[in-house]
PDB file of C-alpha atoms in Angstrom:
ATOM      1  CA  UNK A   1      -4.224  16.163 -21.651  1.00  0.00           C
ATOM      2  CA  UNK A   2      -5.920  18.592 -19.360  1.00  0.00           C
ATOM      3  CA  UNK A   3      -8.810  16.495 -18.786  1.00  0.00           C
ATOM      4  CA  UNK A   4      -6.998  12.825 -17.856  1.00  0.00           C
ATOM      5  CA  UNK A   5      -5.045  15.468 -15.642  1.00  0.00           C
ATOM      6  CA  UNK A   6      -7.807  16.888 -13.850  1.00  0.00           C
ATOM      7  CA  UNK A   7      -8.716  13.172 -13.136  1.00  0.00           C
ATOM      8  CA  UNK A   8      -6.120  11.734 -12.109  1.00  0.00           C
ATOM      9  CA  UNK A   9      -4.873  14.680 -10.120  1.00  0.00           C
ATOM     10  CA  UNK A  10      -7.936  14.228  -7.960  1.00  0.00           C
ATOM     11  CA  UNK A  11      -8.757  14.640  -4.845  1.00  0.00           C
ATOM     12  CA  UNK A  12      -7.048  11.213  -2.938  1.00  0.00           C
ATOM     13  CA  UNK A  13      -9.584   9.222  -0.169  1.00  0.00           C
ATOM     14  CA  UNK A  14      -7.552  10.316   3.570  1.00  0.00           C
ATOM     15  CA  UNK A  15      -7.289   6.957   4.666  1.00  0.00           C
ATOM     16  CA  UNK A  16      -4.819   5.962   2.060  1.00  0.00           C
ATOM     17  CA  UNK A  17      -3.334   9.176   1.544  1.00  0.00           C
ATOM     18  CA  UNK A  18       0.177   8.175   1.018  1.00  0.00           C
ATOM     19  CA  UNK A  19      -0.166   5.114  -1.013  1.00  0.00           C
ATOM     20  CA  UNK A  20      -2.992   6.843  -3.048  1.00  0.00           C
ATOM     21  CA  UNK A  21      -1.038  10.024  -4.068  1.00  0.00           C
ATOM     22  CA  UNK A  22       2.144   7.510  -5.353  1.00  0.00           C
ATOM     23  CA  UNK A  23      -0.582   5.322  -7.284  1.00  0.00           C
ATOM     24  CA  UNK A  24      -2.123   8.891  -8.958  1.00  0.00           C
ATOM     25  CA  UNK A  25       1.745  10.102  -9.752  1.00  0.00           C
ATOM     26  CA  UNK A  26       2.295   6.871 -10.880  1.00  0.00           C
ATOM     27  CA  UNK A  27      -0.323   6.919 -13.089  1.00  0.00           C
ATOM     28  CA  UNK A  28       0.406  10.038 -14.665  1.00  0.00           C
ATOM     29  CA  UNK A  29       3.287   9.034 -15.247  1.00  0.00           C
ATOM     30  CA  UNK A  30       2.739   5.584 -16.980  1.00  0.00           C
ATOM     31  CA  UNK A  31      -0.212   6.840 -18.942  1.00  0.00           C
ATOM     32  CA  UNK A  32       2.412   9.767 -20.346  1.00  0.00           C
ATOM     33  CA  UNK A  33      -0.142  12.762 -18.448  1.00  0.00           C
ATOM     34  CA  UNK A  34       3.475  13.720 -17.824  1.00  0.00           C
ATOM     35  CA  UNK A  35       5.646  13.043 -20.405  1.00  0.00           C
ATOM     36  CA  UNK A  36       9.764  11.806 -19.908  1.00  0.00           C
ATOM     37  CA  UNK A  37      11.844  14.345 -18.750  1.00  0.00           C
ATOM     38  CA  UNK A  38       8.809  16.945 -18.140  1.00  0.00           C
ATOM     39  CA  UNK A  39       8.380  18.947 -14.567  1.00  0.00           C
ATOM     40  CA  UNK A  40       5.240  17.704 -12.596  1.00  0.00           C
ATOM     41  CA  UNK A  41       3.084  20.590 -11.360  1.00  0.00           C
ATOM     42  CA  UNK A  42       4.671  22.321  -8.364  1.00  0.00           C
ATOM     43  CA  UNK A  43       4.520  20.801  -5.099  1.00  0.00           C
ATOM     44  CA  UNK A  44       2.054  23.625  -4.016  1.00  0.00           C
ATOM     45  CA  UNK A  45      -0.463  23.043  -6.751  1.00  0.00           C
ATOM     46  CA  UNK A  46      -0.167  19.354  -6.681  1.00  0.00           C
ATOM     47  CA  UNK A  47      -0.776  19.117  -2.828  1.00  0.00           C
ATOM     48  CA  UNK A  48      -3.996  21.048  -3.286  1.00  0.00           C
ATOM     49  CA  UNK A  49      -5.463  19.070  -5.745  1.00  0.00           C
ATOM     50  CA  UNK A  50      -4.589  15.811  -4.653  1.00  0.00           C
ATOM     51  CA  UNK A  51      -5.683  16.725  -1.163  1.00  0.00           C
ATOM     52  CA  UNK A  52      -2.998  16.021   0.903  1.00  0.00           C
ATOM     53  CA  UNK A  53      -0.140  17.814   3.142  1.00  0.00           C
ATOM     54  CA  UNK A  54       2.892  18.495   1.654  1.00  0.00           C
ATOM     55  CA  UNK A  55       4.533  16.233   3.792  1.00  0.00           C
ATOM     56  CA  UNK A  56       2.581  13.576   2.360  1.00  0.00           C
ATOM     57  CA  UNK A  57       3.711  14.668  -0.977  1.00  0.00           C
ATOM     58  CA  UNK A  58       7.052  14.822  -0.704  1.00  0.00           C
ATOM     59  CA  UNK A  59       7.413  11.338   0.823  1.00  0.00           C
ATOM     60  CA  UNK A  60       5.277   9.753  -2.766  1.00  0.00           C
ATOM     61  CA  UNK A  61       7.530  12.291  -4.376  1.00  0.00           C
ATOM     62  CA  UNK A  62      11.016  10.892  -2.282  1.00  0.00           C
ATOM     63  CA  UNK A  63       9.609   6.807  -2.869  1.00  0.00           C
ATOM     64  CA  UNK A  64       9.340   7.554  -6.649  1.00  0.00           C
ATOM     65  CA  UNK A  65      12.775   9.161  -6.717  1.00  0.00           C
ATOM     66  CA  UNK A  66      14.244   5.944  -4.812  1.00  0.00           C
ATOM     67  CA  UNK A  67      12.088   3.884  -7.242  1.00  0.00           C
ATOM     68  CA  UNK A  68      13.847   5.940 -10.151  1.00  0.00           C
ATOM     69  CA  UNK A  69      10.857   7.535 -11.531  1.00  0.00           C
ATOM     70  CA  UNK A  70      11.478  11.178 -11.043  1.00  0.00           C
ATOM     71  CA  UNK A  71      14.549  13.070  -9.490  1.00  0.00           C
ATOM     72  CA  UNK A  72      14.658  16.606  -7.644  1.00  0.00           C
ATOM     73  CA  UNK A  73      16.180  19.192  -9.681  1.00  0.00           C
ATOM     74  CA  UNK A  74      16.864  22.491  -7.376  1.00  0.00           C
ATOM     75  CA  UNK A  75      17.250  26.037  -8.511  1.00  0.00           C
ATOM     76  CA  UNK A  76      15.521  28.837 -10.999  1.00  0.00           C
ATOM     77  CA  UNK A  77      14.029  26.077 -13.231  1.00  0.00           C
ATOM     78  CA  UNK A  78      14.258  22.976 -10.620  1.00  0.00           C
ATOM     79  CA  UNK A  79      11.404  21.089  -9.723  1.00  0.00           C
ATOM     80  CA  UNK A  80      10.296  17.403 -10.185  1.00  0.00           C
ATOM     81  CA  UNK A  81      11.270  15.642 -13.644  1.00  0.00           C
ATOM     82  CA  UNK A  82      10.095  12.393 -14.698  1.00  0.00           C
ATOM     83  CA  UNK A  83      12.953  10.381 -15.454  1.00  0.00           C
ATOM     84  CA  UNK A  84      13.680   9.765 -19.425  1.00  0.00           C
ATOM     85  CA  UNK A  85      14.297   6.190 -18.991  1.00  0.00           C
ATOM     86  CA  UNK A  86      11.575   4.521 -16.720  1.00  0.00           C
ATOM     87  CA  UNK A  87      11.895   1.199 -14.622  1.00  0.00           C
ATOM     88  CA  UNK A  88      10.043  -1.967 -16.278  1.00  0.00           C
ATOM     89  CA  UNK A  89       7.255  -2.794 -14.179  1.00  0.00           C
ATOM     90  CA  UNK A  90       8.106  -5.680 -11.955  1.00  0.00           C
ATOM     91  CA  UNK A  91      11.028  -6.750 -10.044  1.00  0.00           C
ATOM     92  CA  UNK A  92      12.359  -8.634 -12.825  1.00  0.00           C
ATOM     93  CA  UNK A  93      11.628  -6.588 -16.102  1.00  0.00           C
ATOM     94  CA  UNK A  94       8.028  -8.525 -16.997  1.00  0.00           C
ATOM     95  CA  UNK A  95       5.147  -6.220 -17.059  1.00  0.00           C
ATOM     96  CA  UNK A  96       2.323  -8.210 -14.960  1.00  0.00           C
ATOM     97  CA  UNK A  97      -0.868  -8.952 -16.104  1.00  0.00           C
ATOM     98  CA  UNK A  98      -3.149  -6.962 -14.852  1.00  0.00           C
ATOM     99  CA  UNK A  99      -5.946  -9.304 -14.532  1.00  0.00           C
ATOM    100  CA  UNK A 100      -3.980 -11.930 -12.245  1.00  0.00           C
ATOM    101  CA  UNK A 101      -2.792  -8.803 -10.001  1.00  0.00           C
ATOM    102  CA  UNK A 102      -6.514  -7.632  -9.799  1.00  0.00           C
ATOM    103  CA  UNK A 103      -7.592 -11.438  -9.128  1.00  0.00           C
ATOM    104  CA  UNK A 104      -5.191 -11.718  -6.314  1.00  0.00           C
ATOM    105  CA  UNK A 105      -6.638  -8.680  -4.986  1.00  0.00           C
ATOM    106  CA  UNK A 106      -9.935  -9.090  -4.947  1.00  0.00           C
ATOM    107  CA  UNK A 107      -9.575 -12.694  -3.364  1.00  0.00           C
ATOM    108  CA  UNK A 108      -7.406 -11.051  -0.674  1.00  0.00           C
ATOM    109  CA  UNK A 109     -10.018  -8.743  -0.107  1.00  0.00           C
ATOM    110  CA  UNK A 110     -13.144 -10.882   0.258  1.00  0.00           C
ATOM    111  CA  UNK A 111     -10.503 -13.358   2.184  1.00  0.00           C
ATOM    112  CA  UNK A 112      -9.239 -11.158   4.948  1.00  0.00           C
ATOM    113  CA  UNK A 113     -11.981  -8.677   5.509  1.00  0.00           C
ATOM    114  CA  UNK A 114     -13.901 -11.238   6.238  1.00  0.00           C
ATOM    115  CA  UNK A 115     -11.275 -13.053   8.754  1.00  0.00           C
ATOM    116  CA  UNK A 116     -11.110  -9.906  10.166  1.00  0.00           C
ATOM    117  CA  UNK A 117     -14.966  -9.603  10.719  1.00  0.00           C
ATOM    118  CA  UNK A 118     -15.132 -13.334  11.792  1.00  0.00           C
ATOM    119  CA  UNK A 119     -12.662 -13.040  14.801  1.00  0.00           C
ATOM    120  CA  UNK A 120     -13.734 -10.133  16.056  1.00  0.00           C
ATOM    121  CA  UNK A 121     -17.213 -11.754  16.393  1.00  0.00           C
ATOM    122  CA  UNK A 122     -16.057 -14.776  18.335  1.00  0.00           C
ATOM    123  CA  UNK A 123     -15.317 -15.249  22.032  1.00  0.00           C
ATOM    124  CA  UNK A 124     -11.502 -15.305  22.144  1.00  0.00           C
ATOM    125  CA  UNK A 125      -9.172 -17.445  24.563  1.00  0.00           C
ATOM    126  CA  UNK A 126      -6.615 -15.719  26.220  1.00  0.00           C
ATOM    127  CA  UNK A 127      -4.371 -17.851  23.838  1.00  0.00           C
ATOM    128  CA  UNK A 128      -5.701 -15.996  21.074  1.00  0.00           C
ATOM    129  CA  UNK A 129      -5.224 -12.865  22.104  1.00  0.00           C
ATOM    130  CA  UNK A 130      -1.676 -13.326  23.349  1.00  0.00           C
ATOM    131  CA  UNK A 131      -1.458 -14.607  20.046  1.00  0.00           C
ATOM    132  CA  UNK A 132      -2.617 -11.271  18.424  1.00  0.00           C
ATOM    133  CA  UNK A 133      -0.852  -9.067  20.524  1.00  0.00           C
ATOM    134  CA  UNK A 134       2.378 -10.851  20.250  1.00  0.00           C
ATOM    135  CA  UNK A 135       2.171 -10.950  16.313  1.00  0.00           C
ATOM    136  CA  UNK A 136       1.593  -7.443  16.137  1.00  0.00           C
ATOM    137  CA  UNK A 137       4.506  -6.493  18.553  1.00  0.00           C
ATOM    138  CA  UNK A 138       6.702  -8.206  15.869  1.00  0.00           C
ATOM    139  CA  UNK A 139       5.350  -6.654  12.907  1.00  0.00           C
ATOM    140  CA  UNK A 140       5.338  -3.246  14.562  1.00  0.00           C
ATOM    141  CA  UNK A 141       9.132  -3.345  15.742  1.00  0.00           C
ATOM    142  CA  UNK A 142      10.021  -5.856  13.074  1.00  0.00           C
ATOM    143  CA  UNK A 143      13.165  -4.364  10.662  1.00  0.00           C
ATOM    144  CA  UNK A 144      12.537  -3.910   6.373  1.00  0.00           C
ATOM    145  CA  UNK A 145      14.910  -6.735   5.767  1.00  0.00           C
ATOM    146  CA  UNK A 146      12.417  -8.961   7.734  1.00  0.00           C
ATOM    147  CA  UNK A 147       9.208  -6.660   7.634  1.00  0.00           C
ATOM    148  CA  UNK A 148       7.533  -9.038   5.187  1.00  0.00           C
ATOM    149  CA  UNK A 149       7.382 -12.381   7.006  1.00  0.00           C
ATOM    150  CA  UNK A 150       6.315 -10.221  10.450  1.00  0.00           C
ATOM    151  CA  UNK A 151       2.756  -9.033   8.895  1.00  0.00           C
ATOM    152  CA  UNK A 152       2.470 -11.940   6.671  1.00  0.00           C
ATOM    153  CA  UNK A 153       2.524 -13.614  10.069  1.00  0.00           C
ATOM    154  CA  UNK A 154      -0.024 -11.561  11.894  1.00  0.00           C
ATOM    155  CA  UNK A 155      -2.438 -11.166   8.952  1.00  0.00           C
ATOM    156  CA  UNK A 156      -1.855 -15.593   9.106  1.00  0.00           C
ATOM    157  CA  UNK A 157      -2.742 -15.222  12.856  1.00  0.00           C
ATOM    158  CA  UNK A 158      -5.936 -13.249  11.914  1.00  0.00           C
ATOM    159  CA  UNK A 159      -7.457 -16.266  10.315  1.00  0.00           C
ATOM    160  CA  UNK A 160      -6.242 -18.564  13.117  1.00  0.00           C
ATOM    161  CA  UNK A 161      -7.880 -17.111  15.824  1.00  0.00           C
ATOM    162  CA  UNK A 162     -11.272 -17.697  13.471  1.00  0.00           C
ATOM    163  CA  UNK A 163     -10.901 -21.512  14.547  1.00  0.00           C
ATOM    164  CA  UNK A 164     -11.821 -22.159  10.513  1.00  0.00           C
ATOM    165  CA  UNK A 165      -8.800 -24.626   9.388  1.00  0.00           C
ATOM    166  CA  UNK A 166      -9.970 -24.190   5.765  1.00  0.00           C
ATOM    167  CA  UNK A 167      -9.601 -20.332   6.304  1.00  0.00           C
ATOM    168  CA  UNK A 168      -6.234 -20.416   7.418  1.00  0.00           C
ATOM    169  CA  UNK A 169      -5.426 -22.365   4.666  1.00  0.00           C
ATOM    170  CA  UNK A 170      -6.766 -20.102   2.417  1.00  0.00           C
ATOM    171  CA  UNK A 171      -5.312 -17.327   3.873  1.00  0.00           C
ATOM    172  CA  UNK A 172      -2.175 -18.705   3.721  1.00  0.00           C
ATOM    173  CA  UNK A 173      -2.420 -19.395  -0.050  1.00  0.00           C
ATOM    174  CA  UNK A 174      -3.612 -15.836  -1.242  1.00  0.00           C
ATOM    175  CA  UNK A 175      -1.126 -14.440   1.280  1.00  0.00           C
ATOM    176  CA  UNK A 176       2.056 -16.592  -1.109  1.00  0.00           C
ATOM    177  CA  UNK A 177       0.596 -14.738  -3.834  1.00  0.00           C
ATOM    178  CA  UNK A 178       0.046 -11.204  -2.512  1.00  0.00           C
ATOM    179  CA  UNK A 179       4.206 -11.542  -1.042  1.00  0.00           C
ATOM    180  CA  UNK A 180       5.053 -12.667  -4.716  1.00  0.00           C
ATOM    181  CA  UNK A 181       3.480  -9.437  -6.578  1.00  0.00           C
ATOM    182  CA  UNK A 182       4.931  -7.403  -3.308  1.00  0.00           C
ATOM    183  CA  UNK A 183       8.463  -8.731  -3.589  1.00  0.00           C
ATOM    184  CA  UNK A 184       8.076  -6.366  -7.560  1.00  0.00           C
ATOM    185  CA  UNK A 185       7.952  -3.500  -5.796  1.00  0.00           C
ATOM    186  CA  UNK A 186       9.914  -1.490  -3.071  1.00  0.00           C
ATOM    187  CA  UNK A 187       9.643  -1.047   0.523  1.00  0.00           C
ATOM    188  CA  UNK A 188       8.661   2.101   1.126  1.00  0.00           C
ATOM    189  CA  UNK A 189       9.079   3.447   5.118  1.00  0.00           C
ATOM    190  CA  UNK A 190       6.062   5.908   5.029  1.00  0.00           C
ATOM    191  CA  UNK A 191       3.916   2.705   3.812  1.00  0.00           C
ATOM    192  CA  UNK A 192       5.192   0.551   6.605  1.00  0.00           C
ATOM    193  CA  UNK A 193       4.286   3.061   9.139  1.00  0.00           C
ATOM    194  CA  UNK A 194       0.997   3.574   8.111  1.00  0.00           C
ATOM    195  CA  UNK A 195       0.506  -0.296   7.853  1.00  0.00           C
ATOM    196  CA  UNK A 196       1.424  -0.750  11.611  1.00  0.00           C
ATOM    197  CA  UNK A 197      -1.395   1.797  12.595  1.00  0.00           C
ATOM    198  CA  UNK A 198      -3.358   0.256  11.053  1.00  0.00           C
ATOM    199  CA  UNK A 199      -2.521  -3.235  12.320  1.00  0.00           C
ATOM    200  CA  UNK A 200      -3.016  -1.877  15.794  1.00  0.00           C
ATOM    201  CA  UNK A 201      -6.605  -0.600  14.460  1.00  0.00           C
ATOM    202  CA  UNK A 202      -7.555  -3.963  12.943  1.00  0.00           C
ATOM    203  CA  UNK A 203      -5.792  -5.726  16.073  1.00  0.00           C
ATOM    204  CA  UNK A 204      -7.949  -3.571  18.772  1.00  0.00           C
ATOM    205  CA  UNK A 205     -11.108  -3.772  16.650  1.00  0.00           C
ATOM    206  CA  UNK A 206     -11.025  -7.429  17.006  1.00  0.00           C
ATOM    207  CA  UNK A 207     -10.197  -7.483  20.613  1.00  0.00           C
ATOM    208  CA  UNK A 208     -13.084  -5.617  21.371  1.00  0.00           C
ATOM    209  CA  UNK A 209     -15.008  -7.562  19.832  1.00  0.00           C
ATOM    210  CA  UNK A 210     -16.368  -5.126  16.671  1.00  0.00           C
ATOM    211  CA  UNK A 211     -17.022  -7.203  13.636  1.00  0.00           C
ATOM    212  CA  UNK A 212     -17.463  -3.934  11.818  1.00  0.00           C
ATOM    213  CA  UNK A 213     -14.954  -1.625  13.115  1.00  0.00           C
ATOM    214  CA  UNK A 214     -12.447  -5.015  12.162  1.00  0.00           C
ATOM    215  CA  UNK A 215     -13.756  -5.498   8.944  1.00  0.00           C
ATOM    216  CA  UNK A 216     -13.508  -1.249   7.823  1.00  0.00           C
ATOM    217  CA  UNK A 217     -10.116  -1.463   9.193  1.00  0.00           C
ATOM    218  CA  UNK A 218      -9.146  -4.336   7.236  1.00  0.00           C
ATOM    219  CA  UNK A 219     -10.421  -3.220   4.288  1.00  0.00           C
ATOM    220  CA  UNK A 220      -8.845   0.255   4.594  1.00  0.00           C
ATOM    221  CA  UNK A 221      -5.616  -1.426   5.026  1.00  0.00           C
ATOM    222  CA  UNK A 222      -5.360  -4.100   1.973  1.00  0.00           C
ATOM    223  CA  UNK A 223      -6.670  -1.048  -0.040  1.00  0.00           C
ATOM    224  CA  UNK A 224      -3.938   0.857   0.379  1.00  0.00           C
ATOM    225  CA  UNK A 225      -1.331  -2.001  -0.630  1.00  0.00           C
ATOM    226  CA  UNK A 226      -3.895  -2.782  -3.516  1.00  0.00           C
ATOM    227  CA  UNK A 227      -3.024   1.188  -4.854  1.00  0.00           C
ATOM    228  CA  UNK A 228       0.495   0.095  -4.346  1.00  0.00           C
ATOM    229  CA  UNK A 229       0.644  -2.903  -6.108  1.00  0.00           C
ATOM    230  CA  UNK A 230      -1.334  -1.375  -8.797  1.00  0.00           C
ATOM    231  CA  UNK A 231       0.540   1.837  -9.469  1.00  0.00           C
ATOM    232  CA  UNK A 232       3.891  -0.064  -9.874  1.00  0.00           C
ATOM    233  CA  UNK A 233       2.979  -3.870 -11.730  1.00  0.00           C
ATOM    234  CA  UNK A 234      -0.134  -1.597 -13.731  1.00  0.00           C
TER     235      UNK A 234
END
């Protein structure tokens, strides 16, 4: 128990930080590292290890309590406790397979990196880039009810502004199954915000024409909603 501890209490990459350390408590969790009803290691001691600020870990900490994994217990003997009786993985009580998740994820990846990478490397119209910018105004100040179709619509405009028809399609195919293993899981706020900086990353990158500043920061991006989708459908 000590040792699957030690790794999966692990130092988490910074770019992800936030979606990492809720895939790693997640983890523990699932893989019984921390058993129903036990106390997670102190906020202190799991900030250190995991590499992160305690800000950091108290939002994971907060989305798992809205998810009804753990709850806050104050006082003497408070602390986090995992949660006897543990939501079904899934939106709808089926446990995924992991193999279709991980094939939806790796097509996404290959898929929109490399959209990413292609329009940054091509002369853009002033239609396309009033076409970027405008997307990512809406995703950026777009509400949670609607959040979803607003960067499902910028990451579509991505592979428009390629001029490659069969990408789009593409894009737009993966990007039905990416929403359907999303819709499993919640919305979490600290996500969100961290996906519109990095919109505006991926979004600049390619209006500056940098194929490989664009592709890094689309790759840094669908890897944090990969950890995501993996900690809660895993």
């Amino acid at each position: 128990m000590a040792n699957a501890g030690e790794a999966l209490f692990r130092p988490v990459r910074t770019g992800n930080a936030f979606e990492e350390t809720v895939e790693r408590l997640l983890q523990a969790i699932r893989l019984g590292v921390v058993g129903a009803g036990e106390r997670l290691p102190s906020e202190r001691e799991l900030a250190e290890r995991l590499g992160v600020s305690r800000v950091t870990l108290r939002e994971a900490i907060r989305a798992l309590s809205d998810a009804g994994y753990v709850e806050s217990r104050r006082g003497r003997y408070g602390g986090t406790f995992v949660n006897e009786t543990l939501p079904a993985p899934g939106g709808d009580g089926r446990k995924m397979d992991p193999a279709l998740v991980e094939d939806a994820l790796c097509l996404r990846y290959v898929l929109e990196t490399g959209a990413a990478e292609a329009a940054a490397a091509r002369s853009l119209t002033p239609a396309d880039r009033q076409h970027l910018t405008a997307t990512l105004a809406e995703a950026c100040s777009s509400d949670l009810d609607d959040y979803r179709r607003k960067d499902s619509r910028l990451h579509l405009a991505i592979a428009e502004v390629t001029a490659s028809g069969s990408l789009t399609t593409a894009m737009a195919d993966v990007r039905m199954r990416i929403n359907q293993l999303l819709d499993q899981i919640p919305l979490l706020e600290p996500n969100l915000e961290h996906s519109n900086t990095q919109h505006e990353a991926i979004v600049d990158a390619i209006l500056a024409g940098n194929p490989a500043a664009a592709r890094q920061a689309m790759a840094e991006h669908i890897e944090g909603t990969a950890s995501l989708l993996r900690a809660f459908l895993a």
